[in-house]
Short mmCIF file of C-alpha atoms in Angstrom, two decimals:
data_model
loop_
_atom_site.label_atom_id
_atom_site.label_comp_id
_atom_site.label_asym_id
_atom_site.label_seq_id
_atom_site.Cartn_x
_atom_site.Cartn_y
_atom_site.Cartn_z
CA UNK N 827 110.89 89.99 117.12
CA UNK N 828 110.58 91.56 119.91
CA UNK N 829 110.70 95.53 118.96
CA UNK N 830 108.18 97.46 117.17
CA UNK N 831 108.77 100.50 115.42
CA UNK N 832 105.78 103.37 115.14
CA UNK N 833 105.41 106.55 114.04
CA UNK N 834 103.81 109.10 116.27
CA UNK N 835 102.50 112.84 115.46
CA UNK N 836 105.26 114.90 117.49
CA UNK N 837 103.35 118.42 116.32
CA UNK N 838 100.42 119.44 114.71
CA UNK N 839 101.55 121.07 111.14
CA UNK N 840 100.67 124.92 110.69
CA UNK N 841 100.58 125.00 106.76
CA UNK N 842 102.65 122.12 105.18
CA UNK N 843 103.86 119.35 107.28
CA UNK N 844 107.89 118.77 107.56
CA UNK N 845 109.14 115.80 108.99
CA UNK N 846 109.82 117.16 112.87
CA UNK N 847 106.17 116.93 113.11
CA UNK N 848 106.84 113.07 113.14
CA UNK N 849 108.63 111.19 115.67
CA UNK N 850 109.87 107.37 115.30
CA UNK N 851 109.29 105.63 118.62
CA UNK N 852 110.07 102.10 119.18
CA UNK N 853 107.78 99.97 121.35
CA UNK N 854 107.46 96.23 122.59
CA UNK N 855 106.02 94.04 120.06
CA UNK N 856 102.38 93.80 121.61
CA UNK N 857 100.46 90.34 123.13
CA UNK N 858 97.00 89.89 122.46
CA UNK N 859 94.24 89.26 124.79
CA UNK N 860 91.88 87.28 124.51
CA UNK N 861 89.59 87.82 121.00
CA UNK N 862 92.69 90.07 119.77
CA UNK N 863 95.59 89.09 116.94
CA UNK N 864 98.74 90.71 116.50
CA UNK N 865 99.25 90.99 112.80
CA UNK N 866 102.80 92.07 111.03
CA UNK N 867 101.92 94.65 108.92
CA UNK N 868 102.96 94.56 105.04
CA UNK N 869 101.85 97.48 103.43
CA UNK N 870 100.61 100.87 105.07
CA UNK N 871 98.29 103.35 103.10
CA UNK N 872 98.78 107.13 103.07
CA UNK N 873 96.69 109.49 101.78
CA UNK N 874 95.38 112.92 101.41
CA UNK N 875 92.93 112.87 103.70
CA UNK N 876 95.24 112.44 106.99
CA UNK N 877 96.49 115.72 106.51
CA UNK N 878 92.80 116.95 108.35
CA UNK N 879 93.48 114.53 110.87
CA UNK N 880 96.73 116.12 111.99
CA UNK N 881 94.70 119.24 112.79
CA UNK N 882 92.49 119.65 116.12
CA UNK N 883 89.32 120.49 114.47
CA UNK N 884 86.10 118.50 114.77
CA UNK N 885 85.48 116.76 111.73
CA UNK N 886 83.93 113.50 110.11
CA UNK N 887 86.76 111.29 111.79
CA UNK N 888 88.72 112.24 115.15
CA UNK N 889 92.01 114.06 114.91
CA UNK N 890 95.65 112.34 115.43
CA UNK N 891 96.32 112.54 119.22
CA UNK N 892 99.64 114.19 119.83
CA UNK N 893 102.42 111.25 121.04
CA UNK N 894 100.82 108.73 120.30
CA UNK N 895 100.64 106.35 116.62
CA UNK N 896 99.16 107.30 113.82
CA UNK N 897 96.39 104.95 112.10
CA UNK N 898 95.64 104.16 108.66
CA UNK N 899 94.89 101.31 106.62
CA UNK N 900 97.40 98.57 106.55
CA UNK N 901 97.26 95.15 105.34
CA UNK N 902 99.44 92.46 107.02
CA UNK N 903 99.91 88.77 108.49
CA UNK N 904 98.61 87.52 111.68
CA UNK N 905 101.67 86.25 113.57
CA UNK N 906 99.79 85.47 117.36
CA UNK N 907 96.30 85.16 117.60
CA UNK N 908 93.42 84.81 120.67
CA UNK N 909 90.50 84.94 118.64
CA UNK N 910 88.51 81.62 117.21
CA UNK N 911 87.97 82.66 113.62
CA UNK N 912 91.05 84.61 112.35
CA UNK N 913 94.57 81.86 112.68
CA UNK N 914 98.05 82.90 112.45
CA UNK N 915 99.18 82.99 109.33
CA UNK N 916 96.02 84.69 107.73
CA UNK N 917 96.53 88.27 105.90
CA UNK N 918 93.91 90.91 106.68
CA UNK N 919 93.32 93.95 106.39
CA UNK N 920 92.46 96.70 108.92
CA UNK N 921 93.23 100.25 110.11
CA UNK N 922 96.19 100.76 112.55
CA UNK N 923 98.74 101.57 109.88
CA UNK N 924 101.95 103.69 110.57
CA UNK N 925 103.38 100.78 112.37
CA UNK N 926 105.38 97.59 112.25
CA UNK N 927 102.64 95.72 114.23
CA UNK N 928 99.20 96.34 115.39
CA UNK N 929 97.09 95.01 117.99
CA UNK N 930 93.61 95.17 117.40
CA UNK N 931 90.31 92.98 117.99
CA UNK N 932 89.65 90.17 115.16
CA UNK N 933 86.19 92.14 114.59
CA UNK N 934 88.22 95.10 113.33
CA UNK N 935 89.96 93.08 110.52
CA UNK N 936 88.93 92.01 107.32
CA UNK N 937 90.67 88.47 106.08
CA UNK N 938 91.64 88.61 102.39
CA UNK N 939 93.09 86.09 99.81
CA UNK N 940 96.42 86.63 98.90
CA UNK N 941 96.32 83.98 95.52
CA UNK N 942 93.39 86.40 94.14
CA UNK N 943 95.90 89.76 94.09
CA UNK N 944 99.13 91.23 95.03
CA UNK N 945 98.44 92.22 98.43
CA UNK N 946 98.70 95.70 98.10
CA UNK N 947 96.07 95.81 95.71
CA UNK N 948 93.74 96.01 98.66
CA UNK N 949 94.94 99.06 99.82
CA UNK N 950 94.71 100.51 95.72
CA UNK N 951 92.90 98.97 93.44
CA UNK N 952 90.88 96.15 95.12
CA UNK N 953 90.37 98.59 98.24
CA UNK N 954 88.95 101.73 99.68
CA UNK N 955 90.71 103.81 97.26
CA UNK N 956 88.78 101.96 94.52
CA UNK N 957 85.69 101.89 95.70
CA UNK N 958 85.61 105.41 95.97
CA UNK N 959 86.53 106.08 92.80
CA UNK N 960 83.55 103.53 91.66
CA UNK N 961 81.09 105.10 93.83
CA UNK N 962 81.67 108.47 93.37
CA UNK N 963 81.86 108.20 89.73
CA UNK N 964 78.92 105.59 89.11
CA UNK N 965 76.39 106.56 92.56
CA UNK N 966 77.87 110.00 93.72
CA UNK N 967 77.62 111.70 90.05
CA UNK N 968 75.68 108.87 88.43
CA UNK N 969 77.37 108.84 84.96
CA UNK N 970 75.46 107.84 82.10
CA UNK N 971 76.90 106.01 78.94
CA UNK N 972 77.89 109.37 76.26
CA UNK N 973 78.92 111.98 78.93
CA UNK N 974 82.02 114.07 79.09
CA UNK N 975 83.95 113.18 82.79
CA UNK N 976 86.51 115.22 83.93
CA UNK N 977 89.12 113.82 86.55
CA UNK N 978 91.26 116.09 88.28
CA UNK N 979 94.54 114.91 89.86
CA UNK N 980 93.85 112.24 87.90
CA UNK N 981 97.21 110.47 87.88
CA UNK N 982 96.47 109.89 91.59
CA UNK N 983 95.24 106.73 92.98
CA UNK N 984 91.85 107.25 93.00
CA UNK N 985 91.52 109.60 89.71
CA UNK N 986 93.58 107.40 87.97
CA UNK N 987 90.68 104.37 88.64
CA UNK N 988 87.89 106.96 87.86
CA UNK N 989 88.98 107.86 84.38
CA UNK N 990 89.16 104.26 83.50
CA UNK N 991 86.10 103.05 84.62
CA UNK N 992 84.38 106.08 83.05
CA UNK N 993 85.80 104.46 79.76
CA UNK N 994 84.90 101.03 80.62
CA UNK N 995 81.47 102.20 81.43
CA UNK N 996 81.01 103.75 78.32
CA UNK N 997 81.88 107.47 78.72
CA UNK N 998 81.73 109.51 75.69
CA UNK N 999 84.64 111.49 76.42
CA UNK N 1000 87.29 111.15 79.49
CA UNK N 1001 89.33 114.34 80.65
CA UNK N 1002 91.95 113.78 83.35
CA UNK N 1003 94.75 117.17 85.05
CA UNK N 1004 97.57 116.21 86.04
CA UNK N 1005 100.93 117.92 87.46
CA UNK N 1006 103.59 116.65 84.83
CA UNK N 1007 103.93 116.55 81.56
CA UNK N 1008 105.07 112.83 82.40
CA UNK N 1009 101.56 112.13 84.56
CA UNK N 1010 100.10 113.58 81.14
CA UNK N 1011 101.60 110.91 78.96
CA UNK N 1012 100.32 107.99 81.96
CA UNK N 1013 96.77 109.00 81.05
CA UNK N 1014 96.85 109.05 77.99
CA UNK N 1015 98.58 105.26 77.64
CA UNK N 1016 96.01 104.36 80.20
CA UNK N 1017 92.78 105.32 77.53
CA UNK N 1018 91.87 108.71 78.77
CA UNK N 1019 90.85 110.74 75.62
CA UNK N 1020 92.89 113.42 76.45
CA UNK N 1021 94.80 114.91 79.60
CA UNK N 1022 96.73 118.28 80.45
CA UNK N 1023 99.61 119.77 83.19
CA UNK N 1024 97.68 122.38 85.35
CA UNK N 1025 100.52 124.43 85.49
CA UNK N 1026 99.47 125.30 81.70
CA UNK N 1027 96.44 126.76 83.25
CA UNK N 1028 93.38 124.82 84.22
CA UNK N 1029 90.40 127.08 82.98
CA UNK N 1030 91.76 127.51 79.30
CA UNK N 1031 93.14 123.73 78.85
CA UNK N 1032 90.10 122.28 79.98
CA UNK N 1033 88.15 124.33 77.86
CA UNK N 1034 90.12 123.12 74.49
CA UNK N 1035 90.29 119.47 76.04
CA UNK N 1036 86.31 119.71 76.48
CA UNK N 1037 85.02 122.32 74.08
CA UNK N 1038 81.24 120.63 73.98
CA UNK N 1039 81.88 121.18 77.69
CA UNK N 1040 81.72 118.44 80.71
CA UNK N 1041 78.54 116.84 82.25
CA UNK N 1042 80.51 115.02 85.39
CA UNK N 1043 83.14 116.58 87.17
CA UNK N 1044 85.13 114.24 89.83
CA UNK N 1045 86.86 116.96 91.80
CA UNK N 1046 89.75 115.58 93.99
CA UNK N 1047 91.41 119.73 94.10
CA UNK N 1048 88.78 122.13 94.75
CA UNK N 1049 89.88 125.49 94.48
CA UNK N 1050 90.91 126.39 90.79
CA UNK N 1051 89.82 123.04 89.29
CA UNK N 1052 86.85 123.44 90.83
CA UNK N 1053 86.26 126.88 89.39
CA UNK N 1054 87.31 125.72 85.56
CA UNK N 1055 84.68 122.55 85.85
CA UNK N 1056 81.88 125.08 86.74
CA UNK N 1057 82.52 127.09 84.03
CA UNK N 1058 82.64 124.36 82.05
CA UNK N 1059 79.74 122.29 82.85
CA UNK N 1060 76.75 121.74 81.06
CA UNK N 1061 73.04 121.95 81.75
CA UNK N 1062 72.48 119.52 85.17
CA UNK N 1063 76.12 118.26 85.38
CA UNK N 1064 76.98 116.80 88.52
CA UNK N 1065 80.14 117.25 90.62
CA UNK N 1066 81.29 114.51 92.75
CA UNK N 1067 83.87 115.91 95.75
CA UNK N 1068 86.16 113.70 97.01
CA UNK N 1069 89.18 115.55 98.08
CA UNK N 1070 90.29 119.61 97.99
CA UNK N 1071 94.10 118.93 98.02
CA UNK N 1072 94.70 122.23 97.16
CA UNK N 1073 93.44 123.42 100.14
CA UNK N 1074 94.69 120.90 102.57
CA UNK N 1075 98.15 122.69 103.87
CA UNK N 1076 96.50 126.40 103.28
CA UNK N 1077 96.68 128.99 105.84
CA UNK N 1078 94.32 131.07 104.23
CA UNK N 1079 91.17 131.06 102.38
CA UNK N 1080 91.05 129.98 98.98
CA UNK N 1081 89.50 132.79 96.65
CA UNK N 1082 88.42 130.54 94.02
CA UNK N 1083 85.76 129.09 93.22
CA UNK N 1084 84.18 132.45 92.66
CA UNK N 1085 81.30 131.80 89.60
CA UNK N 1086 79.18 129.52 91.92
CA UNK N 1087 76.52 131.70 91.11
CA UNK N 1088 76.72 129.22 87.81
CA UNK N 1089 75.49 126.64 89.81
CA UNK N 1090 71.80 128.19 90.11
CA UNK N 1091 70.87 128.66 85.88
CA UNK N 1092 73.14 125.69 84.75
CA UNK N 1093 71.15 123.53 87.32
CA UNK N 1094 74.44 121.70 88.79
CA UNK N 1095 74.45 119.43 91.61
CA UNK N 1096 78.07 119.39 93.94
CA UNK N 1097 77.81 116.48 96.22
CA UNK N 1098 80.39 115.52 98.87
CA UNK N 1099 80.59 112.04 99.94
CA UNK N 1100 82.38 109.71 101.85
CA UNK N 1101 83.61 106.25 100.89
CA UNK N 1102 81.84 104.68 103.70
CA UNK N 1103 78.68 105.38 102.83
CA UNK N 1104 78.65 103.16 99.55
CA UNK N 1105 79.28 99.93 101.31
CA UNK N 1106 75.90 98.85 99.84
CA UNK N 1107 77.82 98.82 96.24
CA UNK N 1108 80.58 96.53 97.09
CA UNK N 1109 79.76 93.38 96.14
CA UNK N 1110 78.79 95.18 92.66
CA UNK N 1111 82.66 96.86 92.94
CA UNK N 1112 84.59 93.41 93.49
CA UNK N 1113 82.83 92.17 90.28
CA UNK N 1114 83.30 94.29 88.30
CA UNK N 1115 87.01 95.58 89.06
CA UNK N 1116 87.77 91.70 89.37
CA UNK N 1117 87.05 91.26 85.91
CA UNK N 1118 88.40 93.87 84.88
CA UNK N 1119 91.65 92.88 86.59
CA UNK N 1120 91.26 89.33 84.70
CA UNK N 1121 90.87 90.40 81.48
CA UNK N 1122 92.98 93.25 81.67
CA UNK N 1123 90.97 96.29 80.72
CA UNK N 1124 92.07 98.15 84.32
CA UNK N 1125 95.47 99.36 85.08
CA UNK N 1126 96.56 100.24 88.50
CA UNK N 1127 99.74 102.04 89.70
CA UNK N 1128 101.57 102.09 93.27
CA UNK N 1129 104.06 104.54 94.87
CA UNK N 1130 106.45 102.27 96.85
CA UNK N 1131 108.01 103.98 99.82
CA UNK N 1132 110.83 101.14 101.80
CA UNK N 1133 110.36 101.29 105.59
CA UNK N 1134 108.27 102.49 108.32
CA UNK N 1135 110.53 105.22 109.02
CA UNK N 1136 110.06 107.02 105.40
CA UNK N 1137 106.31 107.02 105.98
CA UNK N 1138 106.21 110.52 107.13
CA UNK N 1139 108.38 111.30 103.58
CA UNK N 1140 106.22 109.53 101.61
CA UNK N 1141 102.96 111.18 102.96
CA UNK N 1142 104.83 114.66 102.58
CA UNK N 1143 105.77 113.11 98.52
CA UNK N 1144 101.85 112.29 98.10
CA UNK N 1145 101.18 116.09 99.02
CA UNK N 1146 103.66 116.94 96.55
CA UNK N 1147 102.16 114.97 93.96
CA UNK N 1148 105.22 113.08 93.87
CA UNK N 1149 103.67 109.61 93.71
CA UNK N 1150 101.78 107.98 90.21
CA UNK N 1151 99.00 105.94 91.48
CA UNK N 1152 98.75 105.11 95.04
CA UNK N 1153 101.30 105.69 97.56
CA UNK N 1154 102.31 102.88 100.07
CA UNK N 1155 104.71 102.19 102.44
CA UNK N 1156 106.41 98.64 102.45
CA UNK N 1157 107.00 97.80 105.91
#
């Protein structure tokens, strides 16, 4: 091959994204230098938390640059390499998604085992997406065997992994939102004790679905949900935020949550974190989800997108809440 197809950001979005704020550009398949690898990408990731990125504003991770690729996590196969420890014909994972191929340095990919998992798994299950779900549940909000967790979007990627594990890690009670009465059903086949459509109204349902209220919250909304799970949590509960999706394409404040006041006599603690800064509870996350895997106790569901050209309509579906699990895009 000697083409390579790439999507670039053409504009930066002003509320929600359409698709003439992407542009497909096709490039020279690139050669590697020395200590590089070219690698044929597989699978690419999309997720929430790109939307930020499209937007100019200083932030934990650098904005898109206008014309140019976006990056993302990607899995693939090496198909030239320059670099002593990484041989054609390995598959690794790495960041410069949104692409057909990537050039990058060896030291910026990770080699995995293909025999062990689909490959896709490590951008879902066996990947970033969850270990945050296993960090933020078990470090971020430090669950403890008997509690009441509530998952919001929960029939996403990573909610989908935290409700489970809270179960497997011996939750009293699980409590997932979702936007479908069809997402509702998928949580409730995958063990979550019960689960409700937010268009039903997220302060009231949660309350019947948790009427001895909720001592972890893992908050991938904000806004509304957010609101509800203060309401409903109990003395010292603890509120892990991982996303605000609701927030992501707004043009305007969101008025909610307004009770934070809550947060001072219930005793609360709302912690934002980032997946990076777990790394030290890997090893304790492959073991764990591994087995799980094995024995079948964890369920995991993908979002298959076909092409690199649909990526821009898949990451526009995943802020639709179009997807059930994790969305990818088979290259």
């Amino acid at each position: 091959m000697t083409s390579n197809r790439e999507i670039h950001l053409a504009s930066r979005p002003v509320g929600w994204p359409t698709e003439d704020d992407f542009r497909l550009v096709e490039t020279d398949v690139p050669t590697p230098g020395p200590g590089q690898i070219v690698v044929r990408n597989q699978y690419l990731s999309v997720d929430p938390y790109m939307r930020g990125r499209m937007n100019d504003v200083k932030s934990y991770v650098a904005p898109f640059a206008l014309d140019a690729s976006l990056d993302g996590a990607a899995i693939g196969e090496v198909v030239a390499s320059e670099a002593a420890d990484i041989a054609v014909g390995a598959t690794v994972l790495h960041g410069l998604g949104w692409r057909e191929y990537a050039l990058l340095d060896a030291t910026a990919a990770r080699p995995v085992d293909p025999s062990i998992a689909p490959v896709s798994a490590y951008l879902s299950v066996l990947g970033m997406t969850g270990l945050t779900a296993y960090a933020g549940l078990l470090e971020v909000a430090a669950m403890k065997p008997g509690e009441t967790v509530f998952v919001s979007a929960a029939a996403g990627a990573v909610g989908s992994l935290v409700g489970q594990i809270a179960k497997l890690k011996g939750a009293g009670r699980v409590v997932g939102s979702a936007g479908s009465p069809a997402k509702v059903e998928r949580l409730r086949a995958l063990g979550f004790d019960a689960a409700f459509d937010y268009h039903d109204g997220v302060r009231e349902s949660l309350r019947a679905a948790a009427p001895d209220g909720v001592d972890v919250y893992f908050d991938n909304v904000g806004g509304d949900h957010l609101e509800a799970a203060i309401s409903a949590m109990n003395l010292h509960g603890r509120v892990a935020i991982c996303g605000m999706i609701a927030q992501y394409n707004a043009t305007e404040p969101s008025a909610a949550p307004r009770n934070l006041a809550l947060v001072i006599g219930k005793r609360l603690t709302l912690r934002g974190f980032l997946v990076n800064d777990h790394n030290d509870v890997r090893a304790a996350f492959v073991r764990d989800v591994a087995g799980w895997l094995r024995d079948g106790t964890l369920s995991y569901d993908e979002t298959i997108v076909d092409g690199v050209e649909n990526a821009p309509a898949a990451f526009l579906g995943l802020l639709r809440g179009d997807n059930l699990g994790k969305m990818l895009v088979k290259v």
